[in-house]
Amino acid sequence: DAKTTQPPSMDCAEGRAANLPCNHSTISGNEYVYWYRQIHSQGPQYIIHGLKNNETNEMASLIITEDRKSSTLILPHATLRDTAVYYCIVRGYSNTGKLIFGQGTTLQVKP
Amino acid sequence: DTGVSQNPRHKITKRGQNVTFRCDPISEHNRLYWYRQTLGQGPEFLTYFQNEAQLEKSRLLSDRFSAERPKGSFSTLEIQRTEQGDSAMYLCASSLEEGTYEQYFGPGTRLTVT
């Protein structure tokens, strides 16, 4: 599975959009981009995933560049409850399904 | 609540003792994963089951660790002769075999070895 690079930390004002970037320059054609988050002292929570098209669900939007070498997770209206560590993970569909977590981005939403 | 549950939530033990953790996955999920997370790090994969078969083990899983999933339902993770380096959060996750492969995580068991 391709490696990902994320900034270690970001701040966002409550009510504003939070844009979390992720680089995955070695991603291959059959690998998906997944985002999970982990709120303090809880297990990770699935947010969204995509292959090459932009995706949106009730939690977030995922924007993947045309060359698929980077992506951005967008939380449209961040709340204090969105303060968490956000992990970007690249994974193929054909493997065991195990997730390889990096260090993630710690998002601090401030009032 | 039909999510993934783990017991106990916290365990304090003395070095050299054996401990066992339990994970109850979402009932229709046939894949079950164990991860370990130390302070400030992302979770690390330990092992996974498809139904009752243990199909992959990480090199992180030393001989002192054993996991089972009898009858493809709940799973147990046992650590024998615990060491201080085993102190961590142990996370369990489950997923469907097919489909989007998203994993649902339990709240974890925090182990402290004194």
PDB file of C-alpha atoms in Angstrom:
ATOM      1  CA  ASP A   1       0.000   0.000   0.000  1.00  0.00           C
ATOM      2  CA  ALA A   2       1.229   3.502  -0.844  1.00  0.00           C
ATOM      3  CA  LYS A   3       2.603   5.751   1.871  1.00  0.00           C
ATOM      4  CA  THR A   4       0.812   8.969   2.837  1.00  0.00           C
ATOM      5  CA  THR A   5       2.086  12.297   4.131  1.00  0.00           C
ATOM      6  CA  GLN A   6      -0.021  14.613   6.272  1.00  0.00           C
ATOM      7  CA  PRO A   7       0.748  17.783   8.229  1.00  0.00           C
ATOM      8  CA  PRO A   8       1.097  16.953  11.937  1.00  0.00           C
ATOM      9  CA  SER A   9      -1.390  19.573  13.107  1.00  0.00           C
ATOM     10  CA  MET A  10      -3.920  22.151  11.950  1.00  0.00           C
ATOM     11  CA  ASP A  11      -6.276  24.637  13.556  1.00  0.00           C
ATOM     12  CA  CYS A  12      -9.733  25.614  12.373  1.00  0.00           C
ATOM     13  CA  ALA A  13     -12.287  28.101  13.654  1.00  0.00           C
ATOM     14  CA  GLU A  14     -15.624  26.667  14.696  1.00  0.00           C
ATOM     15  CA  GLY A  15     -18.190  26.970  11.924  1.00  0.00           C
ATOM     16  CA  ARG A  16     -15.598  27.306   9.196  1.00  0.00           C
ATOM     17  CA  ALA A  17     -14.584  24.644   6.707  1.00  0.00           C
ATOM     18  CA  ALA A  18     -11.652  22.437   7.696  1.00  0.00           C
ATOM     19  CA  ASN A  19      -9.510  21.329   4.764  1.00  0.00           C
ATOM     20  CA  LEU A  20      -7.127  18.508   5.590  1.00  0.00           C
ATOM     21  CA  PRO A  21      -4.534  17.663   2.917  1.00  0.00           C
ATOM     22  CA  CYS A  22      -2.880  14.336   2.205  1.00  0.00           C
ATOM     23  CA  ASN A  23      -0.111  13.445  -0.230  1.00  0.00           C
ATOM     24  CA  HIS A  24       0.047   9.941  -1.701  1.00  0.00           C
ATOM     25  CA  SER A  25       2.325  10.354  -4.692  1.00  0.00           C
ATOM     26  CA  THR A  26       3.055   6.607  -5.064  1.00  0.00           C
ATOM     27  CA  ILE A  27      -0.592   5.539  -5.175  1.00  0.00           C
ATOM     28  CA  SER A  28      -1.328   2.889  -7.777  1.00  0.00           C
ATOM     29  CA  GLY A  29      -4.351   2.560  -9.991  1.00  0.00           C
ATOM     30  CA  ASN A  30      -6.299   0.090  -7.874  1.00  0.00           C
ATOM     31  CA  GLU A  31      -5.711   1.760  -4.515  1.00  0.00           C
ATOM     32  CA  TYR A  32      -8.382   3.706  -2.675  1.00  0.00           C
ATOM     33  CA  VAL A  33      -7.964   6.687  -0.373  1.00  0.00           C
ATOM     34  CA  TYR A  34      -9.615   6.231   3.028  1.00  0.00           C
ATOM     35  CA  TRP A  35     -10.058   8.720   5.843  1.00  0.00           C
ATOM     36  CA  TYR A  36     -10.587   7.794   9.471  1.00  0.00           C
ATOM     37  CA  ARG A  37     -10.559   9.968  12.547  1.00  0.00           C
ATOM     38  CA  GLN A  38      -9.887   9.249  16.181  1.00  0.00           C
ATOM     39  CA  ILE A  39     -11.377  11.363  18.896  1.00  0.00           C
ATOM     40  CA  HIS A  40      -9.423  11.280  22.138  1.00  0.00           C
ATOM     41  CA  SER A  41      -9.691   7.951  23.996  1.00  0.00           C
ATOM     42  CA  GLN A  42     -11.996   6.407  21.393  1.00  0.00           C
ATOM     43  CA  GLY A  43     -11.450   3.914  18.590  1.00  0.00           C
ATOM     44  CA  PRO A  44     -10.954   5.223  15.045  1.00  0.00           C
ATOM     45  CA  GLN A  45     -14.081   6.109  13.095  1.00  0.00           C
ATOM     46  CA  TYR A  46     -14.511   5.678   9.346  1.00  0.00           C
ATOM     47  CA  ILE A  47     -15.285   8.934   7.532  1.00  0.00           C
ATOM     48  CA  ILE A  48     -15.152   8.460   3.762  1.00  0.00           C
ATOM     49  CA  HIS A  49     -13.235   6.806   0.948  1.00  0.00           C
ATOM     50  CA  GLY A  50     -12.774   7.234  -2.797  1.00  0.00           C
ATOM     51  CA  LEU A  51     -10.916   5.994  -5.861  1.00  0.00           C
ATOM     52  CA  LYS A  52     -10.720   8.903  -8.277  1.00  0.00           C
ATOM     53  CA  ASN A  53     -14.007  10.736  -8.222  1.00  0.00           C
ATOM     54  CA  ASN A  54     -14.888  13.258  -5.565  1.00  0.00           C
ATOM     55  CA  GLU A  55     -17.093  11.816  -2.861  1.00  0.00           C
ATOM     56  CA  THR A  56     -19.476  13.343  -0.351  1.00  0.00           C
ATOM     57  CA  ASN A  57     -21.405  11.898   2.551  1.00  0.00           C
ATOM     58  CA  GLU A  58     -23.113  13.251   5.626  1.00  0.00           C
ATOM     59  CA  MET A  59     -19.810  13.717   7.421  1.00  0.00           C
ATOM     60  CA  ALA A  60     -17.418  15.122   4.847  1.00  0.00           C
ATOM     61  CA  SER A  61     -16.299  15.578   1.259  1.00  0.00           C
ATOM     62  CA  LEU A  62     -13.258  13.994  -0.331  1.00  0.00           C
ATOM     63  CA  ILE A  63     -11.537  15.763  -3.198  1.00  0.00           C
ATOM     64  CA  ILE A  64      -8.965  13.699  -5.117  1.00  0.00           C
ATOM     65  CA  THR A  65      -6.709  15.409  -7.657  1.00  0.00           C
ATOM     66  CA  GLU A  66      -6.843  14.262 -11.250  1.00  0.00           C
ATOM     67  CA  ASP A  67      -3.417  12.608 -11.028  1.00  0.00           C
ATOM     68  CA  ARG A  68      -4.527  11.002  -7.719  1.00  0.00           C
ATOM     69  CA  LYS A  69      -1.294  11.995  -6.028  1.00  0.00           C
ATOM     70  CA  SER A  70      -3.038  14.020  -3.357  1.00  0.00           C
ATOM     71  CA  SER A  71      -6.412  14.498  -1.752  1.00  0.00           C
ATOM     72  CA  THR A  72      -8.232  16.829   0.618  1.00  0.00           C
ATOM     73  CA  LEU A  73     -10.787  15.963   3.257  1.00  0.00           C
ATOM     74  CA  ILE A  74     -13.270  18.760   3.801  1.00  0.00           C
ATOM     75  CA  LEU A  75     -15.394  19.153   6.906  1.00  0.00           C
ATOM     76  CA  PRO A  76     -17.776  21.869   5.691  1.00  0.00           C
ATOM     77  CA  HIS A  77     -18.767  23.384   9.040  1.00  0.00           C
ATOM     78  CA  ALA A  78     -16.353  22.277  11.726  1.00  0.00           C
ATOM     79  CA  THR A  79     -17.616  21.969  15.292  1.00  0.00           C
ATOM     80  CA  LEU A  80     -15.740  21.492  18.538  1.00  0.00           C
ATOM     81  CA  ARG A  81     -16.703  17.793  18.364  1.00  0.00           C
ATOM     82  CA  ASP A  82     -14.603  17.468  15.189  1.00  0.00           C
ATOM     83  CA  THR A  83     -11.398  17.959  17.188  1.00  0.00           C
ATOM     84  CA  ALA A  84      -9.544  14.706  16.555  1.00  0.00           C
ATOM     85  CA  VAL A  85      -6.629  13.023  14.825  1.00  0.00           C
ATOM     86  CA  TYR A  86      -7.427  12.486  11.141  1.00  0.00           C
ATOM     87  CA  TYR A  87      -5.750   9.637   9.277  1.00  0.00           C
ATOM     88  CA  CYS A  88      -5.407   9.389   5.515  1.00  0.00           C
ATOM     89  CA  ILE A  89      -4.812   5.772   4.420  1.00  0.00           C
ATOM     90  CA  VAL A  90      -4.236   4.306   0.979  1.00  0.00           C
ATOM     91  CA  ARG A  91      -5.309   0.720   0.524  1.00  0.00           C
ATOM     92  CA  GLY A  92      -5.918  -1.688  -2.292  1.00  0.00           C
ATOM     93  CA  TYR A  93      -9.184  -3.584  -2.521  1.00  0.00           C
ATOM     94  CA  SER A  94      -7.593  -6.962  -3.017  1.00  0.00           C
ATOM     95  CA  ASN A  95      -5.531  -7.275   0.125  1.00  0.00           C
ATOM     96  CA  THR A  96      -6.436  -8.445   3.605  1.00  0.00           C
ATOM     97  CA  GLY A  97      -8.112  -5.177   4.442  1.00  0.00           C
ATOM     98  CA  LYS A  98      -5.668  -4.255   7.195  1.00  0.00           C
ATOM     99  CA  LEU A  99      -5.181  -0.539   7.681  1.00  0.00           C
ATOM    100  CA  ILE A 100      -1.715   1.009   7.820  1.00  0.00           C
ATOM    101  CA  PHE A 101      -1.998   4.137   9.928  1.00  0.00           C
ATOM    102  CA  GLY A 102       0.531   6.963   9.827  1.00  0.00           C
ATOM    103  CA  GLN A 103       0.812   9.748  12.363  1.00  0.00           C
ATOM    104  CA  GLY A 104      -2.224  11.598  11.060  1.00  0.00           C
ATOM    105  CA  THR A 105      -3.159  15.254  11.416  1.00  0.00           C
ATOM    106  CA  THR A 106      -4.327  16.570  14.755  1.00  0.00           C
ATOM    107  CA  LEU A 107      -7.154  18.995  13.995  1.00  0.00           C
ATOM    108  CA  GLN A 108      -7.977  21.468  16.730  1.00  0.00           C
ATOM    109  CA  VAL A 109     -11.282  23.266  16.246  1.00  0.00           C
ATOM    110  CA  LYS A 110     -11.322  26.480  18.224  1.00  0.00           C
ATOM    111  CA  PRO A 111     -14.333  28.511  19.361  1.00  0.00           C
TER     112      PRO A 111
ATOM    113  CA  ASP B   1     -26.060  -0.757  20.675  1.00  0.00           C
ATOM    114  CA  THR B   2     -24.937  -3.055  17.876  1.00  0.00           C
ATOM    115  CA  GLY B   3     -21.396  -1.720  17.476  1.00  0.00           C
ATOM    116  CA  VAL B   4     -18.112  -3.425  18.296  1.00  0.00           C
ATOM    117  CA  SER B   5     -17.626  -3.975  22.012  1.00  0.00           C
ATOM    118  CA  GLN B   6     -14.458  -4.729  23.944  1.00  0.00           C
ATOM    119  CA  ASN B   7     -13.919  -5.915  27.484  1.00  0.00           C
ATOM    120  CA  PRO B   8     -12.440  -4.938  29.785  1.00  0.00           C
ATOM    121  CA  ARG B   9     -12.013  -1.264  28.967  1.00  0.00           C
ATOM    122  CA  HIS B  10      -9.062  -0.935  31.294  1.00  0.00           C
ATOM    123  CA  LYS B  11      -6.655  -3.516  32.692  1.00  0.00           C
ATOM    124  CA  ILE B  12      -3.785  -2.976  35.085  1.00  0.00           C
ATOM    125  CA  THR B  13      -1.498  -5.941  35.628  1.00  0.00           C
ATOM    126  CA  LYS B  14       1.893  -6.703  37.048  1.00  0.00           C
ATOM    127  CA  ARG B  15       4.792  -7.676  34.857  1.00  0.00           C
ATOM    128  CA  GLY B  16       4.858 -11.396  34.221  1.00  0.00           C
ATOM    129  CA  GLN B  17       1.104 -11.936  34.549  1.00  0.00           C
ATOM    130  CA  ASN B  18      -1.132 -13.169  31.754  1.00  0.00           C
ATOM    131  CA  VAL B  19      -4.037 -11.098  30.472  1.00  0.00           C
ATOM    132  CA  THR B  20      -6.913 -11.811  28.105  1.00  0.00           C
ATOM    133  CA  PHE B  21      -9.069  -9.320  26.229  1.00  0.00           C
ATOM    134  CA  ARG B  22     -12.348  -9.966  24.484  1.00  0.00           C
ATOM    135  CA  CYS B  23     -13.851  -8.413  21.365  1.00  0.00           C
ATOM    136  CA  ASP B  24     -17.437  -8.829  20.177  1.00  0.00           C
ATOM    137  CA  PRO B  25     -17.742  -7.700  16.556  1.00  0.00           C
ATOM    138  CA  ILE B  26     -20.815  -6.523  14.708  1.00  0.00           C
ATOM    139  CA  SER B  27     -22.808  -9.707  14.267  1.00  0.00           C
ATOM    140  CA  GLU B  28     -22.892  -9.971  10.479  1.00  0.00           C
ATOM    141  CA  HIS B  29     -19.200  -9.058  10.028  1.00  0.00           C
ATOM    142  CA  ASN B  30     -16.994 -11.998   9.169  1.00  0.00           C
ATOM    143  CA  ARG B  31     -13.676 -10.132   9.313  1.00  0.00           C
ATOM    144  CA  LEU B  32     -12.132  -9.198  12.648  1.00  0.00           C
ATOM    145  CA  TYR B  33      -8.918  -7.243  13.217  1.00  0.00           C
ATOM    146  CA  TRP B  34      -6.718  -6.511  16.214  1.00  0.00           C
ATOM    147  CA  TYR B  35      -4.538  -3.409  16.393  1.00  0.00           C
ATOM    148  CA  ARG B  36      -2.265  -1.968  19.054  1.00  0.00           C
ATOM    149  CA  GLN B  37      -1.791   1.728  19.691  1.00  0.00           C
ATOM    150  CA  THR B  38       0.864   3.354  21.871  1.00  0.00           C
ATOM    151  CA  LEU B  39       0.756   6.937  23.038  1.00  0.00           C
ATOM    152  CA  GLY B  40       1.121   9.460  20.230  1.00  0.00           C
ATOM    153  CA  GLN B  41       1.196   6.850  17.480  1.00  0.00           C
ATOM    154  CA  GLY B  42      -1.356   5.574  15.019  1.00  0.00           C
ATOM    155  CA  PRO B  43      -2.767   2.071  15.492  1.00  0.00           C
ATOM    156  CA  GLU B  44      -0.577  -0.814  14.299  1.00  0.00           C
ATOM    157  CA  PHE B  45      -2.024  -3.962  12.771  1.00  0.00           C
ATOM    158  CA  LEU B  46      -1.535  -7.143  14.800  1.00  0.00           C
ATOM    159  CA  THR B  47      -3.677  -9.868  13.247  1.00  0.00           C
ATOM    160  CA  TYR B  48      -6.891 -10.597  11.414  1.00  0.00           C
ATOM    161  CA  PHE B  49      -9.493 -13.323  11.126  1.00  0.00           C
ATOM    162  CA  GLN B  50     -11.892 -14.251   8.396  1.00  0.00           C
ATOM    163  CA  ASN B  51     -14.579 -16.179  10.202  1.00  0.00           C
ATOM    164  CA  GLU B  52     -12.664 -18.505  12.530  1.00  0.00           C
ATOM    165  CA  ALA B  53      -9.476 -18.629  10.446  1.00  0.00           C
ATOM    166  CA  GLN B  54      -6.541 -16.464  11.471  1.00  0.00           C
ATOM    167  CA  LEU B  55      -5.176 -15.438   8.080  1.00  0.00           C
ATOM    168  CA  GLU B  56      -2.431 -12.960   8.862  1.00  0.00           C
ATOM    169  CA  LYS B  57      -0.212 -12.097  11.803  1.00  0.00           C
ATOM    170  CA  SER B  58       2.097  -9.115  12.063  1.00  0.00           C
ATOM    171  CA  ARG B  59       5.709  -9.514  13.074  1.00  0.00           C
ATOM    172  CA  LEU B  60       4.718  -7.349  16.031  1.00  0.00           C
ATOM    173  CA  LEU B  61       2.826 -10.344  17.385  1.00  0.00           C
ATOM    174  CA  SER B  62       5.473 -12.141  19.406  1.00  0.00           C
ATOM    175  CA  ASP B  63       5.137 -15.702  20.682  1.00  0.00           C
ATOM    176  CA  ARG B  64       3.678 -14.342  23.910  1.00  0.00           C
ATOM    177  CA  PHE B  65       0.590 -13.144  22.016  1.00  0.00           C
ATOM    178  CA  SER B  66      -2.159 -15.446  20.861  1.00  0.00           C
ATOM    179  CA  ALA B  67      -5.531 -14.677  19.369  1.00  0.00           C
ATOM    180  CA  GLU B  68      -8.525 -16.877  18.729  1.00  0.00           C
ATOM    181  CA  ARG B  69     -11.942 -16.531  17.201  1.00  0.00           C
ATOM    182  CA  PRO B  70     -13.849 -19.710  17.969  1.00  0.00           C
ATOM    183  CA  LYS B  71     -16.896 -20.291  15.780  1.00  0.00           C
ATOM    184  CA  GLY B  72     -16.212 -17.052  13.945  1.00  0.00           C
ATOM    185  CA  SER B  73     -17.975 -14.901  16.506  1.00  0.00           C
ATOM    186  CA  PHE B  74     -16.184 -13.122  19.371  1.00  0.00           C
ATOM    187  CA  SER B  75     -12.401 -13.045  19.574  1.00  0.00           C
ATOM    188  CA  THR B  76      -9.902 -13.133  22.415  1.00  0.00           C
ATOM    189  CA  LEU B  77      -6.373 -11.770  22.535  1.00  0.00           C
ATOM    190  CA  GLU B  78      -4.123 -13.217  25.214  1.00  0.00           C
ATOM    191  CA  ILE B  79      -0.761 -11.871  26.276  1.00  0.00           C
ATOM    192  CA  GLN B  80       1.389 -14.193  28.352  1.00  0.00           C
ATOM    193  CA  ARG B  81       4.159 -13.041  30.685  1.00  0.00           C
ATOM    194  CA  THR B  82       3.360  -9.388  30.155  1.00  0.00           C
ATOM    195  CA  GLU B  83       6.157  -6.854  29.864  1.00  0.00           C
ATOM    196  CA  GLN B  84       6.084  -3.110  30.428  1.00  0.00           C
ATOM    197  CA  GLY B  85       6.439  -2.615  26.682  1.00  0.00           C
ATOM    198  CA  ASP B  86       3.050  -4.277  26.217  1.00  0.00           C
ATOM    199  CA  SER B  87       1.364  -1.253  27.786  1.00  0.00           C
ATOM    200  CA  ALA B  88      -0.863   0.134  25.050  1.00  0.00           C
ATOM    201  CA  MET B  89      -4.411   0.464  23.793  1.00  0.00           C
ATOM    202  CA  TYR B  90      -5.596  -2.732  22.114  1.00  0.00           C
ATOM    203  CA  LEU B  91      -8.219  -2.052  19.467  1.00  0.00           C
ATOM    204  CA  CYS B  92     -10.540  -4.462  17.751  1.00  0.00           C
ATOM    205  CA  ALA B  93     -12.320  -3.770  14.468  1.00  0.00           C
ATOM    206  CA  SER B  94     -14.707  -5.707  12.265  1.00  0.00           C
ATOM    207  CA  SER B  95     -15.863  -5.464   8.683  1.00  0.00           C
ATOM    208  CA  LEU B  96     -17.811  -7.221   5.991  1.00  0.00           C
ATOM    209  CA  GLU B  97     -15.753  -9.305   3.631  1.00  0.00           C
ATOM    210  CA  GLU B  98     -17.100  -7.685   0.532  1.00  0.00           C
ATOM    211  CA  GLY B  99     -18.098  -4.166  -0.261  1.00  0.00           C
ATOM    212  CA  THR B 100     -16.433  -1.026   0.902  1.00  0.00           C
ATOM    213  CA  TYR B 101     -14.205  -2.747   3.476  1.00  0.00           C
ATOM    214  CA  GLU B 102     -14.752   0.029   5.996  1.00  0.00           C
ATOM    215  CA  GLN B 103     -13.795  -1.132   9.436  1.00  0.00           C
ATOM    216  CA  TYR B 104     -15.776  -0.413  12.563  1.00  0.00           C
ATOM    217  CA  PHE B 105     -13.665  -0.051  15.671  1.00  0.00           C
ATOM    218  CA  GLY B 106     -14.435  -0.800  19.263  1.00  0.00           C
ATOM    219  CA  PRO B 107     -13.524   1.539  22.116  1.00  0.00           C
ATOM    220  CA  GLY B 108     -10.361  -0.383  22.924  1.00  0.00           C
ATOM    221  CA  THR B 109      -8.840  -1.988  25.998  1.00  0.00           C
ATOM    222  CA  ARG B 110      -6.156   0.058  27.702  1.00  0.00           C
ATOM    223  CA  LEU B 111      -3.488  -2.178  29.223  1.00  0.00           C
ATOM    224  CA  THR B 112      -1.059  -0.883  31.821  1.00  0.00           C
ATOM    225  CA  VAL B 113       1.743  -3.191  32.907  1.00  0.00           C
ATOM    226  CA  THR B 114       3.418  -2.134  36.155  1.00  0.00           C
TER     227      THR B 114
END
